[in-house]
Amino acid sequence: MNTQLSERCRASLFRVRMTTPAVVAFVLADSRDSASRKVRTAMAMLYDVPLQESRVEDVRSFATLMRAGVSEDRDLRVFEDEVQDGTVSAWITAPLFLTNDTSLLGKWAELYADLATQAANAAIRRAK
C-alpha cells in the first residue's frame, strides 16, 4: 500500500469506540478527553441520542494503536479490530471519519480495496 498517514494523524489521531450508539469513529484531537467529547457530541447530533446517554467504551491514541498492532504496514494498525496469534483476524468495519484528513481516508480505501481483491481471488480459486 502506498498511502502513508500524515504527520497530523500521527500526532493527534484517536480511535473512539462507543457502545451507545454502537460505532467506531476516528477524530483528530489534542487529548483523549477532547476526542471523547468531540465524538460524543457528533453522535448525539447524528443519531439523536441525548449527550448524557452516549457511552464511550474505549479511546485509543495513534501511539497506543501502533504499540498494540501487528500489521507490517504500521499505518494499517489504526484499523485493526481483533488480533489472534499475531495475525489480524478482524478489521474495523464502517467507521465514521470525523476528520477531513485525506491520508486517513486514502489508507482506509486502500485497505478495503486490498481486502476486496483478496476475497475475489479466493472466490475465483474456489470456482476452479
Short mmCIF file of N, CA and C in Angstrom, two decimals:
data_model
loop_
_atom_site.label_atom_id
_atom_site.label_comp_id
_atom_site.label_asym_id
_atom_site.label_seq_id
_atom_site.Cartn_x
_atom_site.Cartn_y
_atom_site.Cartn_z
N MET A 1 0.84 -1.17 0.00
CA MET A 1 0.00 0.00 0.00
C MET A 1 0.89 1.23 0.00
N ASN A 2 0.46 2.23 -0.74
CA ASN A 2 1.30 3.40 -0.94
C ASN A 2 1.02 4.57 -0.01
N THR A 3 -0.22 4.72 0.41
CA THR A 3 -0.58 5.88 1.22
C THR A 3 0.03 5.79 2.61
N GLN A 4 0.61 6.88 3.05
CA GLN A 4 1.13 6.97 4.41
C GLN A 4 0.32 8.02 5.16
N LEU A 5 0.04 7.74 6.42
CA LEU A 5 -0.72 8.69 7.21
C LEU A 5 0.08 9.97 7.42
N SER A 6 -0.62 11.08 7.44
CA SER A 6 0.01 12.39 7.58
C SER A 6 0.60 12.56 8.98
N GLU A 7 1.49 13.52 9.09
CA GLU A 7 2.06 13.85 10.41
C GLU A 7 0.96 14.33 11.35
N ARG A 8 -0.03 14.98 10.79
CA ARG A 8 -1.18 15.42 11.59
C ARG A 8 -1.89 14.23 12.23
N CYS A 9 -2.10 13.17 11.46
CA CYS A 9 -2.70 11.94 12.01
C CYS A 9 -1.80 11.34 13.07
N ARG A 10 -0.54 11.23 12.77
CA ARG A 10 0.39 10.62 13.72
C ARG A 10 0.43 11.38 15.05
N ALA A 11 0.21 12.67 14.99
CA ALA A 11 0.29 13.50 16.20
C ALA A 11 -1.02 13.57 16.98
N SER A 12 -2.17 13.46 16.28
CA SER A 12 -3.41 13.76 17.00
C SER A 12 -4.61 12.87 16.66
N LEU A 13 -4.37 11.72 16.04
CA LEU A 13 -5.48 10.82 15.71
C LEU A 13 -5.88 9.98 16.92
N PHE A 14 -7.18 9.85 17.12
CA PHE A 14 -7.74 8.97 18.14
C PHE A 14 -8.82 8.11 17.49
N ARG A 15 -8.90 6.87 17.97
CA ARG A 15 -9.99 5.97 17.57
C ARG A 15 -10.89 5.82 18.79
N VAL A 16 -12.14 6.19 18.63
CA VAL A 16 -13.10 6.16 19.73
C VAL A 16 -14.16 5.11 19.44
N ARG A 17 -14.30 4.17 20.37
CA ARG A 17 -15.33 3.13 20.24
C ARG A 17 -16.43 3.46 21.24
N MET A 18 -17.65 3.54 20.73
CA MET A 18 -18.80 3.84 21.58
C MET A 18 -19.74 2.64 21.65
N THR A 19 -20.42 2.50 22.78
CA THR A 19 -21.44 1.45 22.90
C THR A 19 -22.83 2.01 22.64
N THR A 20 -23.04 3.28 22.97
CA THR A 20 -24.33 3.93 22.72
C THR A 20 -24.07 5.27 22.08
N PRO A 21 -24.32 5.41 20.78
CA PRO A 21 -24.67 4.35 19.84
C PRO A 21 -23.44 3.49 19.52
N ALA A 22 -23.67 2.29 19.01
CA ALA A 22 -22.58 1.37 18.69
C ALA A 22 -21.88 1.86 17.42
N VAL A 23 -20.70 2.43 17.60
CA VAL A 23 -19.97 3.00 16.46
C VAL A 23 -18.49 3.13 16.82
N VAL A 24 -17.67 3.10 15.78
CA VAL A 24 -16.24 3.42 15.92
C VAL A 24 -16.01 4.67 15.08
N ALA A 25 -15.34 5.64 15.67
CA ALA A 25 -15.09 6.89 14.96
C ALA A 25 -13.62 7.27 15.08
N PHE A 26 -13.12 7.90 14.03
CA PHE A 26 -11.77 8.45 14.03
C PHE A 26 -11.89 9.97 14.09
N VAL A 27 -11.09 10.58 14.94
CA VAL A 27 -11.15 12.02 15.13
C VAL A 27 -9.75 12.55 15.46
N LEU A 28 -9.49 13.77 15.06
CA LEU A 28 -8.24 14.45 15.42
C LEU A 28 -8.54 15.32 16.63
N ALA A 29 -7.71 15.18 17.66
CA ALA A 29 -7.93 15.94 18.90
C ALA A 29 -6.62 16.13 19.64
N ASP A 30 -6.65 17.01 20.63
CA ASP A 30 -5.45 17.30 21.43
C ASP A 30 -5.26 16.33 22.58
N SER A 31 -6.34 15.64 22.98
CA SER A 31 -6.26 14.73 24.13
C SER A 31 -7.36 13.68 24.04
N ARG A 32 -7.24 12.67 24.89
CA ARG A 32 -8.28 11.63 24.96
C ARG A 32 -9.63 12.24 25.33
N ASP A 33 -9.62 13.14 26.31
CA ASP A 33 -10.87 13.78 26.74
C ASP A 33 -11.50 14.58 25.61
N SER A 34 -10.67 15.32 24.89
CA SER A 34 -11.17 16.11 23.77
C SER A 34 -11.73 15.20 22.68
N ALA A 35 -11.04 14.10 22.38
CA ALA A 35 -11.52 13.15 21.37
C ALA A 35 -12.87 12.57 21.79
N SER A 36 -12.97 12.16 23.03
CA SER A 36 -14.21 11.60 23.54
C SER A 36 -15.35 12.61 23.45
N ARG A 37 -15.08 13.82 23.86
CA ARG A 37 -16.09 14.88 23.85
C ARG A 37 -16.56 15.18 22.42
N LYS A 38 -15.61 15.28 21.48
CA LYS A 38 -15.96 15.56 20.09
C LYS A 38 -16.85 14.46 19.51
N VAL A 39 -16.49 13.21 19.75
CA VAL A 39 -17.25 12.10 19.19
C VAL A 39 -18.63 12.01 19.85
N ARG A 40 -18.69 12.15 21.16
CA ARG A 40 -19.98 12.10 21.85
C ARG A 40 -20.92 13.19 21.33
N THR A 41 -20.39 14.38 21.12
CA THR A 41 -21.21 15.49 20.62
C THR A 41 -21.70 15.19 19.21
N ALA A 42 -20.81 14.71 18.35
CA ALA A 42 -21.20 14.38 16.98
C ALA A 42 -22.24 13.27 16.95
N MET A 43 -22.07 12.24 17.77
CA MET A 43 -23.02 11.13 17.79
C MET A 43 -24.38 11.57 18.33
N ALA A 44 -24.37 12.47 19.29
CA ALA A 44 -25.63 12.99 19.82
C ALA A 44 -26.42 13.68 18.71
N MET A 45 -25.71 14.42 17.86
CA MET A 45 -26.38 15.11 16.76
C MET A 45 -26.77 14.15 15.64
N LEU A 46 -25.85 13.27 15.24
CA LEU A 46 -26.11 12.38 14.11
C LEU A 46 -27.17 11.31 14.40
N TYR A 47 -27.15 10.78 15.61
CA TYR A 47 -28.03 9.67 15.96
C TYR A 47 -29.19 10.08 16.86
N ASP A 48 -29.29 11.37 17.15
CA ASP A 48 -30.35 11.89 18.01
C ASP A 48 -30.38 11.17 19.36
N VAL A 49 -29.19 10.96 19.91
CA VAL A 49 -29.04 10.34 21.22
C VAL A 49 -28.68 11.46 22.20
N PRO A 50 -29.43 11.58 23.31
CA PRO A 50 -29.06 12.61 24.28
C PRO A 50 -27.61 12.44 24.73
N LEU A 51 -26.90 13.54 24.82
CA LEU A 51 -25.47 13.51 25.17
C LEU A 51 -25.22 12.72 26.45
N GLN A 52 -26.07 12.88 27.43
CA GLN A 52 -25.88 12.18 28.70
C GLN A 52 -26.10 10.67 28.59
N GLU A 53 -26.71 10.22 27.49
CA GLU A 53 -26.93 8.79 27.29
C GLU A 53 -25.86 8.14 26.41
N SER A 54 -25.01 8.94 25.78
CA SER A 54 -23.96 8.37 24.94
C SER A 54 -22.88 7.77 25.82
N ARG A 55 -22.35 6.62 25.41
CA ARG A 55 -21.36 5.91 26.21
C ARG A 55 -20.12 5.60 25.39
N VAL A 56 -18.99 6.07 25.87
CA VAL A 56 -17.70 5.78 25.23
C VAL A 56 -17.13 4.53 25.90
N GLU A 57 -16.77 3.55 25.09
CA GLU A 57 -16.19 2.31 25.61
C GLU A 57 -14.67 2.39 25.68
N ASP A 58 -14.06 2.99 24.64
CA ASP A 58 -12.61 2.96 24.54
C ASP A 58 -12.13 4.12 23.68
N VAL A 59 -11.05 4.76 24.11
CA VAL A 59 -10.41 5.82 23.33
C VAL A 59 -8.94 5.47 23.24
N ARG A 60 -8.45 5.32 22.01
CA ARG A 60 -7.04 4.96 21.82
C ARG A 60 -6.36 5.96 20.90
N SER A 61 -5.19 6.38 21.30
CA SER A 61 -4.40 7.31 20.51
C SER A 61 -3.67 6.56 19.40
N PHE A 62 -3.15 7.32 18.45
CA PHE A 62 -2.35 6.74 17.38
C PHE A 62 -1.20 5.94 17.97
N ALA A 63 -0.50 6.52 18.95
CA ALA A 63 0.66 5.84 19.56
C ALA A 63 0.26 4.52 20.21
N THR A 64 -0.86 4.50 20.90
CA THR A 64 -1.34 3.28 21.54
C THR A 64 -1.68 2.23 20.50
N LEU A 65 -2.33 2.64 19.42
CA LEU A 65 -2.69 1.70 18.35
C LEU A 65 -1.44 1.14 17.67
N MET A 66 -0.40 1.95 17.54
CA MET A 66 0.86 1.47 16.94
C MET A 66 1.49 0.40 17.83
N ARG A 67 1.51 0.63 19.14
CA ARG A 67 2.12 -0.34 20.06
C ARG A 67 1.33 -1.64 20.11
N ALA A 68 0.02 -1.56 20.04
CA ALA A 68 -0.83 -2.75 20.19
C ALA A 68 -0.97 -3.54 18.89
N GLY A 69 -0.74 -2.90 17.76
CA GLY A 69 -0.99 -3.53 16.47
C GLY A 69 0.08 -4.50 16.03
N VAL A 70 -0.26 -5.27 14.98
CA VAL A 70 0.67 -6.28 14.47
C VAL A 70 0.93 -6.16 12.97
N SER A 71 0.17 -5.35 12.26
CA SER A 71 0.33 -5.25 10.81
C SER A 71 1.73 -4.78 10.44
N GLU A 72 2.27 -5.38 9.39
CA GLU A 72 3.59 -4.97 8.91
C GLU A 72 3.56 -3.51 8.47
N ASP A 73 2.49 -3.12 7.78
CA ASP A 73 2.28 -1.72 7.44
C ASP A 73 1.73 -1.05 8.70
N ARG A 74 2.59 -0.35 9.39
CA ARG A 74 2.23 0.20 10.71
C ARG A 74 1.00 1.11 10.65
N ASP A 75 0.81 1.83 9.55
CA ASP A 75 -0.34 2.73 9.46
C ASP A 75 -1.67 1.97 9.44
N LEU A 76 -1.65 0.72 8.99
CA LEU A 76 -2.89 -0.08 9.00
C LEU A 76 -3.33 -0.45 10.40
N ARG A 77 -2.44 -0.35 11.36
CA ARG A 77 -2.76 -0.75 12.73
C ARG A 77 -3.92 0.05 13.32
N VAL A 78 -4.16 1.24 12.81
CA VAL A 78 -5.28 2.03 13.34
C VAL A 78 -6.62 1.37 13.01
N PHE A 79 -6.65 0.49 12.00
CA PHE A 79 -7.89 -0.17 11.58
C PHE A 79 -8.03 -1.59 12.09
N GLU A 80 -7.06 -2.09 12.83
CA GLU A 80 -7.15 -3.45 13.38
C GLU A 80 -8.22 -3.50 14.46
N ASP A 81 -9.07 -4.53 14.38
CA ASP A 81 -10.12 -4.69 15.39
C ASP A 81 -9.83 -5.85 16.33
N GLU A 82 -9.38 -6.97 15.75
CA GLU A 82 -9.03 -8.14 16.55
C GLU A 82 -7.75 -8.76 16.02
N VAL A 83 -6.93 -9.26 16.94
CA VAL A 83 -5.68 -9.93 16.59
C VAL A 83 -5.65 -11.26 17.32
N GLN A 84 -5.35 -12.33 16.56
CA GLN A 84 -5.21 -13.66 17.16
C GLN A 84 -3.93 -14.28 16.64
N ASP A 85 -3.14 -14.80 17.54
CA ASP A 85 -1.88 -15.46 17.19
C ASP A 85 -0.99 -14.59 16.30
N GLY A 86 -0.94 -13.30 16.60
CA GLY A 86 -0.07 -12.40 15.87
C GLY A 86 -0.54 -12.02 14.48
N THR A 87 -1.81 -12.32 14.16
CA THR A 87 -2.37 -12.01 12.85
C THR A 87 -3.69 -11.26 13.03
N VAL A 88 -3.95 -10.30 12.16
CA VAL A 88 -5.22 -9.57 12.23
C VAL A 88 -6.34 -10.53 11.83
N SER A 89 -7.31 -10.72 12.72
CA SER A 89 -8.44 -11.60 12.43
C SER A 89 -9.70 -10.81 12.08
N ALA A 90 -9.71 -9.52 12.38
CA ALA A 90 -10.85 -8.67 12.02
C ALA A 90 -10.39 -7.22 11.92
N TRP A 91 -10.96 -6.54 10.95
CA TRP A 91 -10.68 -5.12 10.74
C TRP A 91 -11.90 -4.32 11.18
N ILE A 92 -11.69 -3.08 11.55
CA ILE A 92 -12.81 -2.18 11.86
C ILE A 92 -13.68 -2.08 10.61
N THR A 93 -14.99 -2.20 10.79
CA THR A 93 -15.90 -2.07 9.66
C THR A 93 -16.79 -0.84 9.85
N ALA A 94 -17.03 -0.14 8.79
CA ALA A 94 -17.94 1.01 8.74
C ALA A 94 -17.69 2.06 9.84
N PRO A 95 -16.45 2.52 9.97
CA PRO A 95 -16.22 3.58 10.96
C PRO A 95 -16.71 4.93 10.45
N LEU A 96 -16.83 5.85 11.36
CA LEU A 96 -17.11 7.23 10.98
C LEU A 96 -15.80 7.99 11.00
N PHE A 97 -15.57 8.77 9.97
CA PHE A 97 -14.38 9.60 9.89
C PHE A 97 -14.79 11.03 10.19
N LEU A 98 -14.53 11.48 11.39
CA LEU A 98 -14.88 12.83 11.80
C LEU A 98 -13.67 13.74 11.59
N THR A 99 -13.09 13.62 10.42
CA THR A 99 -11.92 14.39 10.01
C THR A 99 -11.90 14.45 8.49
N ASN A 100 -11.27 15.45 7.96
CA ASN A 100 -11.11 15.54 6.51
C ASN A 100 -9.69 15.21 6.08
N ASP A 101 -8.95 14.52 6.94
CA ASP A 101 -7.57 14.16 6.61
C ASP A 101 -7.58 13.13 5.48
N THR A 102 -7.11 13.53 4.32
CA THR A 102 -7.18 12.67 3.15
C THR A 102 -6.29 11.44 3.26
N SER A 103 -5.22 11.53 4.04
CA SER A 103 -4.33 10.37 4.17
C SER A 103 -5.04 9.23 4.91
N LEU A 104 -5.84 9.56 5.91
CA LEU A 104 -6.58 8.54 6.66
C LEU A 104 -7.64 7.90 5.78
N LEU A 105 -8.36 8.71 5.04
CA LEU A 105 -9.39 8.19 4.14
C LEU A 105 -8.76 7.36 3.02
N GLY A 106 -7.63 7.81 2.51
CA GLY A 106 -6.93 7.06 1.47
C GLY A 106 -6.43 5.72 1.96
N LYS A 107 -5.91 5.68 3.17
CA LYS A 107 -5.42 4.42 3.75
C LYS A 107 -6.57 3.45 3.93
N TRP A 108 -7.71 3.95 4.39
CA TRP A 108 -8.91 3.11 4.55
C TRP A 108 -9.34 2.54 3.19
N ALA A 109 -9.37 3.38 2.17
CA ALA A 109 -9.76 2.93 0.83
C ALA A 109 -8.80 1.87 0.31
N GLU A 110 -7.51 2.06 0.50
CA GLU A 110 -6.52 1.06 0.07
C GLU A 110 -6.73 -0.26 0.78
N LEU A 111 -6.96 -0.21 2.09
CA LEU A 111 -7.17 -1.44 2.86
C LEU A 111 -8.36 -2.21 2.32
N TYR A 112 -9.49 -1.54 2.13
CA TYR A 112 -10.68 -2.25 1.69
C TYR A 112 -10.61 -2.67 0.23
N ALA A 113 -9.87 -1.96 -0.59
CA ALA A 113 -9.63 -2.42 -1.97
C ALA A 113 -8.81 -3.70 -1.94
N ASP A 114 -7.80 -3.75 -1.08
CA ASP A 114 -6.97 -4.95 -0.94
C ASP A 114 -7.79 -6.12 -0.41
N LEU A 115 -8.63 -5.88 0.60
CA LEU A 115 -9.48 -6.95 1.14
C LEU A 115 -10.47 -7.46 0.08
N ALA A 116 -11.02 -6.56 -0.74
CA ALA A 116 -11.94 -6.96 -1.80
C ALA A 116 -11.21 -7.80 -2.85
N THR A 117 -9.99 -7.42 -3.19
CA THR A 117 -9.19 -8.19 -4.15
C THR A 117 -8.92 -9.58 -3.61
N GLN A 118 -8.55 -9.68 -2.33
CA GLN A 118 -8.30 -10.99 -1.72
C GLN A 118 -9.55 -11.86 -1.75
N ALA A 119 -10.71 -11.28 -1.45
CA ALA A 119 -11.97 -12.03 -1.45
C ALA A 119 -12.32 -12.50 -2.86
N ALA A 120 -12.12 -11.64 -3.85
CA ALA A 120 -12.41 -12.01 -5.24
C ALA A 120 -11.48 -13.12 -5.71
N ASN A 121 -10.20 -13.01 -5.39
CA ASN A 121 -9.24 -14.05 -5.78
C ASN A 121 -9.58 -15.38 -5.12
N ALA A 122 -10.00 -15.35 -3.86
CA ALA A 122 -10.38 -16.58 -3.16
C ALA A 122 -11.61 -17.20 -3.81
N ALA A 123 -12.57 -16.38 -4.22
CA ALA A 123 -13.78 -16.89 -4.87
C ALA A 123 -13.44 -17.51 -6.23
N ILE A 124 -12.53 -16.90 -6.95
CA ILE A 124 -12.10 -17.43 -8.25
C ILE A 124 -11.41 -18.77 -8.07
N ARG A 125 -10.54 -18.86 -7.06
CA ARG A 125 -9.85 -20.14 -6.79
C ARG A 125 -10.85 -21.24 -6.43
N ARG A 126 -11.86 -20.91 -5.64
CA ARG A 126 -12.86 -21.91 -5.26
C ARG A 126 -13.69 -22.36 -6.45
N ALA A 127 -13.90 -21.46 -7.40
CA ALA A 127 -14.73 -21.77 -8.56
C ALA A 127 -14.02 -22.65 -9.58
N LYS A 128 -12.71 -22.73 -9.50
CA LYS A 128 -11.94 -23.52 -10.48
C LYS A 128 -12.06 -24.99 -10.21
#
